[in-house]
Amino acid sequence: MQAKYLRLILGDQLNPMHSWFQKINTDVVYVIAELHQEASYTKHHSQKITAFFAAMNDFAKQLENMGHRVCYLTLDDTEKYQNLTELIKALTIDHASESFTFQRPDEYRLRVQLNAMSGLLDIPVYETDSEHFLLPFDELAEHFQVATHVRMEKFYRYMRKRFAILMNGEKPVGDAWNFDANNRQSFKKDDLKFIPKPLIFDNPAENYLLRINKHKIKTIGRESTNVDYAINRQQSLTLLQFFCQHQLANFGNFQDAMTLASPYAYSLYHSRLSFSLNCKMISPAEVIQAALLAYDDGNGKISLSQVEGFIRQILGWREYVRGMYWANMPNYSEQNFLAAKRDLPDFFWNAKTHMQCLKSAISQSLEHAYAHHIQRLMITGNFALLAGIDPKQVDEWYLGIYIDAIEWVELPNTRSMALFADGGWVATKPYAASGNYINKMSDYCKSCRYNVKEKVGANACPLNSLYWNFIDQHYDKFSSNHRMSFPLRNWDKMAPAKKIEIKAHAEMLLSKLSSGS
């Protein structure tokens, strides 16, 4: 099958609205491939791989139905090729192609790999935009510089003004840019009955699962013969509308809350649109517009703080982490400001721990390939920070376990926000917390074998001594950070004997990490 023009579509480039697809050109063949390289560069959650393969296959069928020529390759077809490079070289020869074009990858490693094709092929190689993000790629350098702190709030306000979102001229709607202070509620008993049942899809995945097992792709998490998440644009739009109708009205209030007391504890008021967005089945612009429309048409049912909190994540944080990623690669993945080097505990892979907060967040992640942002940051991330876990191992876990995890969004969230491994490029202080924060924002502590009020002893919450040990261990590095002055002063005020007792208890816990404390 000859193809004058060969075009590659990666698994996170499933955008039917891309300009490529607006006209039919029978001289073009689109390549979509299940790759051993992509399925194995880290140990992924089984449901993550099946979701990607299901979405890719669905997209290939969409394009064929539109009249495009598509070359869809399964793991069976690609197993003979060492990597993506070898596959493309073979395909350009087989199709007698006169040029090869790819959309700019969102991952640094893939962009390097594909840009290198220009020196390996005897035909022209072109890179084009993915037409997904709000801020053009060529403008990132105007806002983000290497190894430099960029205040997210400043960037967010710029984006609000540039795209005229929630603005009255030059002023923000409601005369405030940010309502984050209003969005820190925990669930009370009467709140639980209103948590909506999540919208779940039933996309067959048995064939993909069989292929994954046939090719001995190593995975983690619960296997499933169905994909619960949206795998195409139509399902993604349906999920978006469901969120706007049933979840947005309480999203801001409870976006940081956690609970065990609901059958829908893993979804709560979160949209679960991240997989759809990161695979580009829907765009950030249309997600924002849908939320704004729901706010405008809601007759007051959706408050400004709810819609602003959601838009801040899409317009602000998501675009921000992309900019930080590209400004700091490839050195981003080498940052380890706190010199953390302990191994990731075994319980991150099996949830066998007596700490209820970690048990809940990890078991949920293994079950659903999903956890919301506070579970990722303040439960698993906070523990990894306090325990001094090697950032490379933490990166691999986050990148593998979550269905929406792609390096451009995972790395800044892990290295910077969770682990403070960048030393302050993103956050101005480490997001470290004792058990008190967990108790404030969840009901985990109520059913935990440990006492959140105690710092030492067999029944003491491990997070308490680990927190103060963390403060002591990095005292010198934090002493010049005014945002850390409060915990440093509290540590200074403690009696010397108490400090010794806390540090000894923390060291004992750290020495037994693999036993699942």
XYZ file of C-alpha atoms in Angstrom:
517
model
C 0.000 0.000 0.000
C 1.753 3.136 -1.226
C 1.442 6.382 0.707
C 3.018 9.558 -0.594
C 2.742 11.091 2.870
C 3.141 9.092 6.082
C 1.801 10.685 9.268
C 2.237 9.344 12.805
C -0.442 9.638 15.493
C 0.734 8.848 19.021
C -1.536 7.350 21.656
C -2.060 10.712 23.358
C -2.867 12.552 20.101
C -6.406 11.328 19.507
C -7.865 14.667 18.442
C -10.455 14.308 15.651
C -10.691 18.109 15.421
C -7.057 18.448 14.320
C -6.590 20.213 10.983
C -5.051 17.028 9.565
C -8.444 15.395 9.463
C -10.575 18.188 8.014
C -9.886 17.110 4.430
C -9.571 13.657 2.920
C -6.293 13.054 1.102
C -5.847 9.572 -0.308
C -2.112 10.200 -0.623
C -1.867 10.242 3.197
C -1.683 7.212 5.460
C -2.040 7.711 9.211
C -0.073 5.331 11.432
C -1.412 4.391 14.867
C 0.598 1.686 16.599
C 0.558 -0.319 19.808
C 4.225 -0.234 20.721
C 6.264 -2.430 23.033
C 8.442 0.635 23.619
C 5.527 2.627 25.033
C 3.940 -0.239 26.933
C 7.215 -1.085 28.667
C 9.245 2.094 29.304
C 7.827 1.948 32.837
C 5.631 -0.610 34.575
C 2.135 0.683 33.776
C -1.184 -0.096 35.391
C -2.925 -2.781 33.348
C -6.007 -0.589 32.965
C -3.864 2.292 31.719
C -2.521 0.267 28.811
C -5.897 -1.217 27.896
C -7.452 2.261 28.013
C -4.806 3.680 25.681
C -5.104 0.761 23.253
C -8.907 0.909 23.295
C -8.858 4.668 22.645
C -6.287 4.308 19.860
C -8.255 1.548 18.161
C -11.485 3.528 18.436
C -9.785 6.580 16.938
C -8.446 4.543 14.022
C -11.971 3.356 13.266
C -13.265 6.943 13.473
C -10.717 8.090 10.908
C -11.500 5.191 8.596
C -15.214 5.982 8.831
C -14.406 9.568 7.861
C -12.661 8.265 4.734
C -9.029 8.500 5.824
C -6.455 5.786 5.153
C -5.214 4.301 8.415
C -2.514 1.780 9.229
C -3.345 0.406 12.690
C -0.708 -1.913 14.111
C -1.179 -4.143 17.152
C 1.513 -5.491 19.463
C 1.512 -8.570 17.237
C 2.426 -6.390 14.253
C 5.090 -4.312 15.988
C 6.885 -6.933 18.094
C 9.567 -7.448 15.454
C 10.649 -3.818 15.678
C 13.082 -2.809 18.391
C 11.482 0.611 18.844
C 9.433 3.341 17.194
C 12.397 4.468 15.114
C 12.816 1.063 13.473
C 9.076 0.846 12.826
C 8.925 4.215 11.055
C 11.985 3.401 8.949
C 10.330 0.188 7.787
C 6.958 1.821 7.114
C 8.387 4.647 5.005
C 10.101 2.029 2.832
C 7.056 -0.261 2.650
C 4.785 2.636 1.672
C 7.324 4.288 -0.650
C 6.654 7.513 1.227
C 8.004 10.862 0.093
C 7.764 12.497 3.529
C 7.144 11.650 7.177
C 5.264 14.009 9.535
C 4.487 13.778 13.224
C 2.659 15.969 15.701
C 4.934 17.430 18.358
C 5.027 14.922 21.233
C 4.316 16.163 24.746
C 7.106 14.005 26.169
C 10.711 15.094 25.790
C 12.045 11.593 25.126
C 9.646 11.068 22.223
C 10.354 14.441 20.683
C 14.089 13.709 20.754
C 13.473 10.292 19.230
C 11.254 11.587 16.431
C 13.371 14.626 15.628
C 16.308 12.266 15.178
C 14.412 10.635 12.298
C 15.502 13.462 10.001
C 19.033 12.060 10.093
C 17.888 8.464 9.629
C 15.442 8.738 6.741
C 16.146 9.626 3.134
C 12.947 11.651 2.952
C 11.949 14.983 4.564
C 10.755 14.811 8.181
C 8.336 17.428 9.499
C 6.992 18.300 12.935
C 3.602 19.977 13.321
C 1.628 21.278 16.285
C -0.829 19.073 18.167
C -3.327 21.991 18.232
C -4.423 21.174 21.752
C -3.027 23.531 24.384
C -4.120 27.111 24.926
C -0.655 28.656 25.141
C 1.318 28.156 21.893
C 4.468 26.083 22.266
C 6.639 28.840 20.796
C 5.542 31.212 23.581
C 6.479 28.970 26.501
C 9.969 30.450 26.745
C 8.450 33.906 27.335
C 6.941 32.677 30.603
C 9.227 29.852 31.759
C 13.004 29.852 32.113
C 15.410 27.090 33.095
C 15.731 26.394 36.846
C 13.721 29.518 37.675
C 10.761 29.859 40.014
C 7.609 30.886 38.187
C 4.655 31.859 40.350
C 1.620 29.924 39.199
C -0.789 32.624 40.347
C 0.921 35.226 38.148
C 0.801 32.909 35.146
C -2.846 32.052 35.861
C -3.829 35.704 35.931
C -2.033 36.260 32.647
C -3.994 33.387 31.102
C -7.281 34.720 32.485
C -6.611 38.091 30.868
C -5.271 36.725 27.601
C -8.243 34.448 26.974
C -10.818 36.733 28.636
C -12.054 34.049 31.006
C -14.034 35.143 34.071
C -13.099 38.744 33.378
C -14.928 42.078 33.542
C -12.624 44.093 31.354
C -9.300 44.125 33.161
C -10.790 43.020 36.475
C -11.701 39.473 37.523
C -15.356 38.535 37.913
C -16.234 38.766 41.601
C -13.298 41.164 42.192
C -11.029 38.271 43.187
C -8.708 36.114 41.115
C -8.696 33.106 43.340
C -11.240 31.521 45.673
C -8.967 28.738 46.878
C -9.507 29.714 50.510
C -13.186 28.770 50.095
C -12.358 25.390 48.594
C -10.994 23.479 51.562
C -14.025 21.844 53.104
C -14.071 18.295 54.396
C -17.147 16.081 54.290
C -19.620 16.203 57.143
C -21.997 13.317 57.690
C -24.892 15.061 55.932
C -22.705 15.808 52.887
C -22.014 12.166 52.105
C -25.500 11.275 50.855
C -25.270 13.870 48.090
C -22.067 12.530 46.508
C -23.124 11.467 42.989
C -22.588 8.047 41.498
C -19.858 8.443 38.856
C -20.547 7.985 35.161
C -18.881 4.713 34.198
C -18.451 3.435 30.655
C -18.350 -0.202 29.613
C -15.803 -0.360 26.821
C -14.642 -3.895 25.975
C -10.955 -4.463 26.630
C -10.553 -8.243 26.669
C -8.662 -8.395 23.365
C -6.182 -5.748 24.490
C -5.680 -7.514 27.807
C -5.030 -10.805 26.029
C -2.425 -9.133 23.814
C -0.712 -7.493 26.775
C -0.436 -10.849 28.541
C 0.565 -12.677 25.370
C 3.509 -10.324 24.888
C 4.454 -10.534 28.566
C 4.125 -6.810 29.175
C 4.727 -6.322 32.897
C 1.900 -4.398 34.568
C 0.605 -3.394 37.983
C -2.888 -3.000 39.387
C -6.166 -4.818 38.877
C -6.721 -6.254 35.427
C -10.091 -5.594 33.843
C -11.786 -6.790 30.687
C -13.541 -3.420 30.445
C -12.395 0.201 30.313
C -14.457 2.355 32.668
C -13.126 5.623 31.267
C -14.114 7.563 28.151
C -12.170 6.298 25.125
C -13.411 8.652 22.400
C -14.579 12.185 21.866
C -18.288 11.441 22.187
C -17.886 9.641 25.496
C -15.581 12.414 26.707
C -18.175 15.075 25.887
C -20.798 12.994 27.694
C -18.523 12.786 30.744
C -17.942 16.546 30.567
C -21.673 17.239 30.535
C -22.206 14.842 33.439
C -19.597 16.722 35.444
C -21.178 20.085 34.678
C -24.655 18.838 35.614
C -23.906 16.705 38.674
C -20.485 17.554 40.128
C -19.375 21.091 39.310
C -21.759 22.705 41.837
C -19.742 21.128 44.676
C -16.374 20.677 43.029
C -14.690 23.677 44.597
C -16.038 23.063 48.081
C -14.775 19.488 48.279
C -11.894 19.358 45.791
C -9.409 18.660 48.625
C -11.663 16.375 50.679
C -11.269 12.620 51.160
C -13.508 9.977 52.688
C -13.965 6.258 53.231
C -17.671 6.644 54.024
C -19.050 6.705 50.483
C -19.322 3.999 47.815
C -18.097 6.697 45.416
C -15.068 7.670 47.478
C -12.688 7.429 44.529
C -14.609 9.833 42.292
C -16.454 12.252 44.631
C -16.940 15.550 42.745
C -13.939 15.135 40.448
C -14.543 15.148 36.689
C -12.150 12.277 35.822
C -11.618 14.062 32.480
C -7.828 13.980 32.748
C -7.442 10.883 30.547
C -9.671 12.424 27.869
C -7.783 15.709 28.043
C -4.304 14.208 28.084
C -5.149 12.029 25.081
C -6.584 15.149 23.381
C -10.027 13.667 22.754
C -11.328 16.984 24.045
C -9.596 20.337 24.342
C -9.003 22.507 27.412
C -10.823 25.369 25.663
C -14.058 23.417 25.276
C -13.859 22.044 28.825
C -13.542 25.586 30.155
C -16.374 26.836 27.936
C -18.657 24.004 29.083
C -17.986 24.890 32.728
C -18.631 28.586 32.042
C -21.870 27.769 30.241
C -23.042 25.632 33.158
C -22.177 28.484 35.523
C -24.036 31.065 33.405
C -27.092 28.844 32.905
C -27.220 27.441 36.413
C -29.554 30.025 37.933
C -27.195 30.436 40.854
C -26.840 26.711 41.565
C -23.147 26.850 40.678
C -21.251 29.519 42.594
C -18.294 31.470 41.267
C -15.895 29.748 43.669
C -16.828 26.334 42.245
C -16.300 27.224 38.596
C -13.168 29.292 39.295
C -11.626 26.411 41.231
C -12.173 24.065 38.314
C -11.011 26.499 35.643
C -7.865 27.235 37.667
C -6.871 23.588 37.304
C -7.342 23.587 33.506
C -6.372 27.126 32.474
C -3.812 27.627 35.210
C -2.212 24.501 36.593
C -2.348 22.232 33.528
C -0.868 24.845 31.198
C 1.619 25.859 33.895
C 3.111 22.395 34.465
C 3.530 21.972 30.714
C 5.569 25.160 30.605
C 7.703 24.146 33.583
C 8.306 20.730 32.030
C 9.587 21.993 28.694
C 11.677 24.768 30.264
C 13.549 22.304 32.461
C 13.960 19.138 30.434
C 16.036 17.026 30.271
C 17.545 18.011 33.646
C 14.167 18.040 35.411
C 14.281 14.287 35.904
C 17.641 14.539 37.687
C 16.608 16.993 40.411
C 16.982 15.800 44.009
C 17.347 18.915 46.165
C 16.738 17.029 49.423
C 19.098 14.156 48.509
C 16.361 11.570 49.043
C 17.569 8.025 48.451
C 15.436 5.472 50.312
C 13.714 2.746 48.346
C 9.987 2.951 47.698
C 8.284 0.705 50.275
C 6.694 -2.520 49.104
C 3.268 -1.360 50.252
C 3.142 1.139 47.370
C 2.687 -1.900 45.134
C 0.213 -3.860 47.279
C -1.379 -1.405 49.765
C -0.426 -3.663 52.676
C 0.081 -1.036 55.357
C -1.661 -0.232 58.635
C -1.744 3.489 57.807
C -5.340 3.952 56.697
C -4.668 7.026 54.576
C -1.991 5.279 52.527
C -3.864 1.996 52.425
C -6.950 3.749 51.060
C -5.185 5.923 48.464
C -2.936 3.134 47.193
C -5.585 0.416 47.107
C -7.880 2.801 45.232
C -5.087 3.536 42.762
C -4.408 -0.160 42.204
C -8.131 -0.818 41.799
C -9.093 2.073 39.512
C -5.797 3.476 38.115
C -7.019 6.778 39.547
C -6.702 9.026 42.605
C -7.560 12.684 42.825
C -4.936 15.398 43.178
C -4.950 15.666 46.985
C -4.576 11.919 47.422
C -1.605 12.054 45.057
C -0.039 15.144 46.637
C -0.884 14.930 50.332
C -1.172 11.173 50.952
C 1.269 9.189 48.791
C 3.319 12.261 47.860
C 3.552 13.577 51.399
C 4.681 10.208 52.721
C 7.347 9.882 50.021
C 8.560 13.390 50.881
C 8.741 12.792 54.630
C 10.347 9.384 54.241
C 12.966 10.631 51.802
C 12.092 8.237 48.977
C 14.293 8.287 45.867
C 12.564 10.616 43.353
C 13.313 8.280 40.441
C 11.396 5.480 42.103
C 8.549 7.810 43.006
C 8.420 9.089 39.408
C 8.192 5.558 38.061
C 5.351 4.697 40.423
C 3.287 7.786 39.603
C 3.983 7.485 35.885
C 2.878 3.873 35.848
C -0.077 3.649 38.187
C -2.343 6.446 36.967
C -4.380 6.235 33.792
C -3.758 9.909 32.987
C -0.021 9.903 33.746
C 2.159 11.196 30.921
C 5.596 12.537 31.793
C 4.928 16.208 30.968
C 2.227 16.386 33.618
C 3.527 13.715 36.019
C 7.090 14.965 36.445
C 6.353 18.538 37.654
C 3.632 17.249 39.960
C 5.930 14.616 41.460
C 9.408 16.142 41.499
C 8.255 19.659 42.255
C 4.964 19.621 44.133
C 5.114 16.317 45.976
C 8.854 15.917 46.639
C 10.251 19.478 46.476
C 13.111 17.878 44.573
C 13.497 21.002 42.428
C 14.267 23.142 45.477
C 11.569 25.677 44.658
C 11.056 26.017 40.910
C 7.321 25.415 41.381
C 6.399 25.478 45.075
C 7.900 28.034 47.429
C 7.964 25.489 50.243
C 7.635 21.704 50.583
C 4.063 20.454 50.925
C 4.902 18.528 54.083
C 2.202 17.633 56.590
C 1.751 15.673 59.770
C -1.270 13.533 60.534
C -3.215 16.633 61.549
C -3.780 17.668 57.914
C -5.030 14.188 56.988
C -7.397 14.253 59.959
C -8.689 17.675 58.970
C -9.429 16.810 55.337
C -10.587 13.191 55.651
C -12.115 10.538 57.877
C -9.179 8.167 57.364
C -7.865 8.615 60.885
C -11.119 7.423 62.470
C -10.563 3.848 61.302
C -6.771 3.812 61.522
C -4.927 1.661 64.048
C -2.691 4.637 64.827
C -3.584 7.635 66.989
C -3.267 10.871 65.034
C -2.751 12.851 68.246
C 0.375 10.963 69.318
C 3.920 11.583 68.084
C 5.773 8.606 69.583
C 4.961 5.122 70.760
C 3.505 1.992 69.207
C 0.136 3.653 68.599
C 1.439 6.994 67.316
C 0.604 8.133 63.773
C 3.833 7.583 61.807
C 3.352 10.821 59.905
C 3.833 12.881 63.070
C 7.350 11.779 63.949
C 8.302 11.563 60.263
C 7.192 15.157 59.802
C 9.306 16.530 62.633
C 12.245 14.348 61.651
C 11.940 15.807 58.131
C 12.003 19.345 59.552
C 15.092 18.554 61.621
C 16.896 16.716 58.844
C 16.577 19.646 56.410
C 16.664 22.468 58.958
C 19.626 24.210 57.340
C 18.113 24.139 53.867
C 14.808 25.504 55.141
C 16.221 28.143 57.507
C 16.392 30.810 54.782
C 12.849 30.107 53.579
C 10.469 32.481 55.367
C 7.505 30.217 54.556
C 9.101 27.525 56.714
C 9.694 29.796 59.709
C 6.595 28.600 61.605
C 7.449 24.870 61.749
C 11.119 25.677 62.362
C 10.202 27.854 65.350
C 7.943 25.136 66.724
C 10.752 22.629 66.415
C 13.111 25.018 68.168
C 10.657 25.359 71.058
C 10.476 21.622 71.730
C 12.367 20.237 74.693
C 15.649 18.558 73.729
C 14.558 15.252 75.261
C 11.332 15.328 73.234
C 13.269 15.977 70.054
C 15.522 13.001 70.712
C 12.488 10.806 71.356
C 10.725 11.913 68.154
C 13.814 11.441 65.994
C 14.494 7.995 67.455
C 10.914 6.926 66.751
C 11.129 8.248 63.193
C 14.400 6.423 62.551
C 12.862 3.211 63.841
C 9.927 3.620 61.434
C 12.199 4.387 58.505
C 14.294 1.312 59.217
C 11.171 -0.837 58.909
C 9.555 0.728 55.847
C 9.405 -2.450 53.795
C 7.499 -4.253 56.532
C 4.416 -2.099 55.877
C 4.181 -0.043 59.068
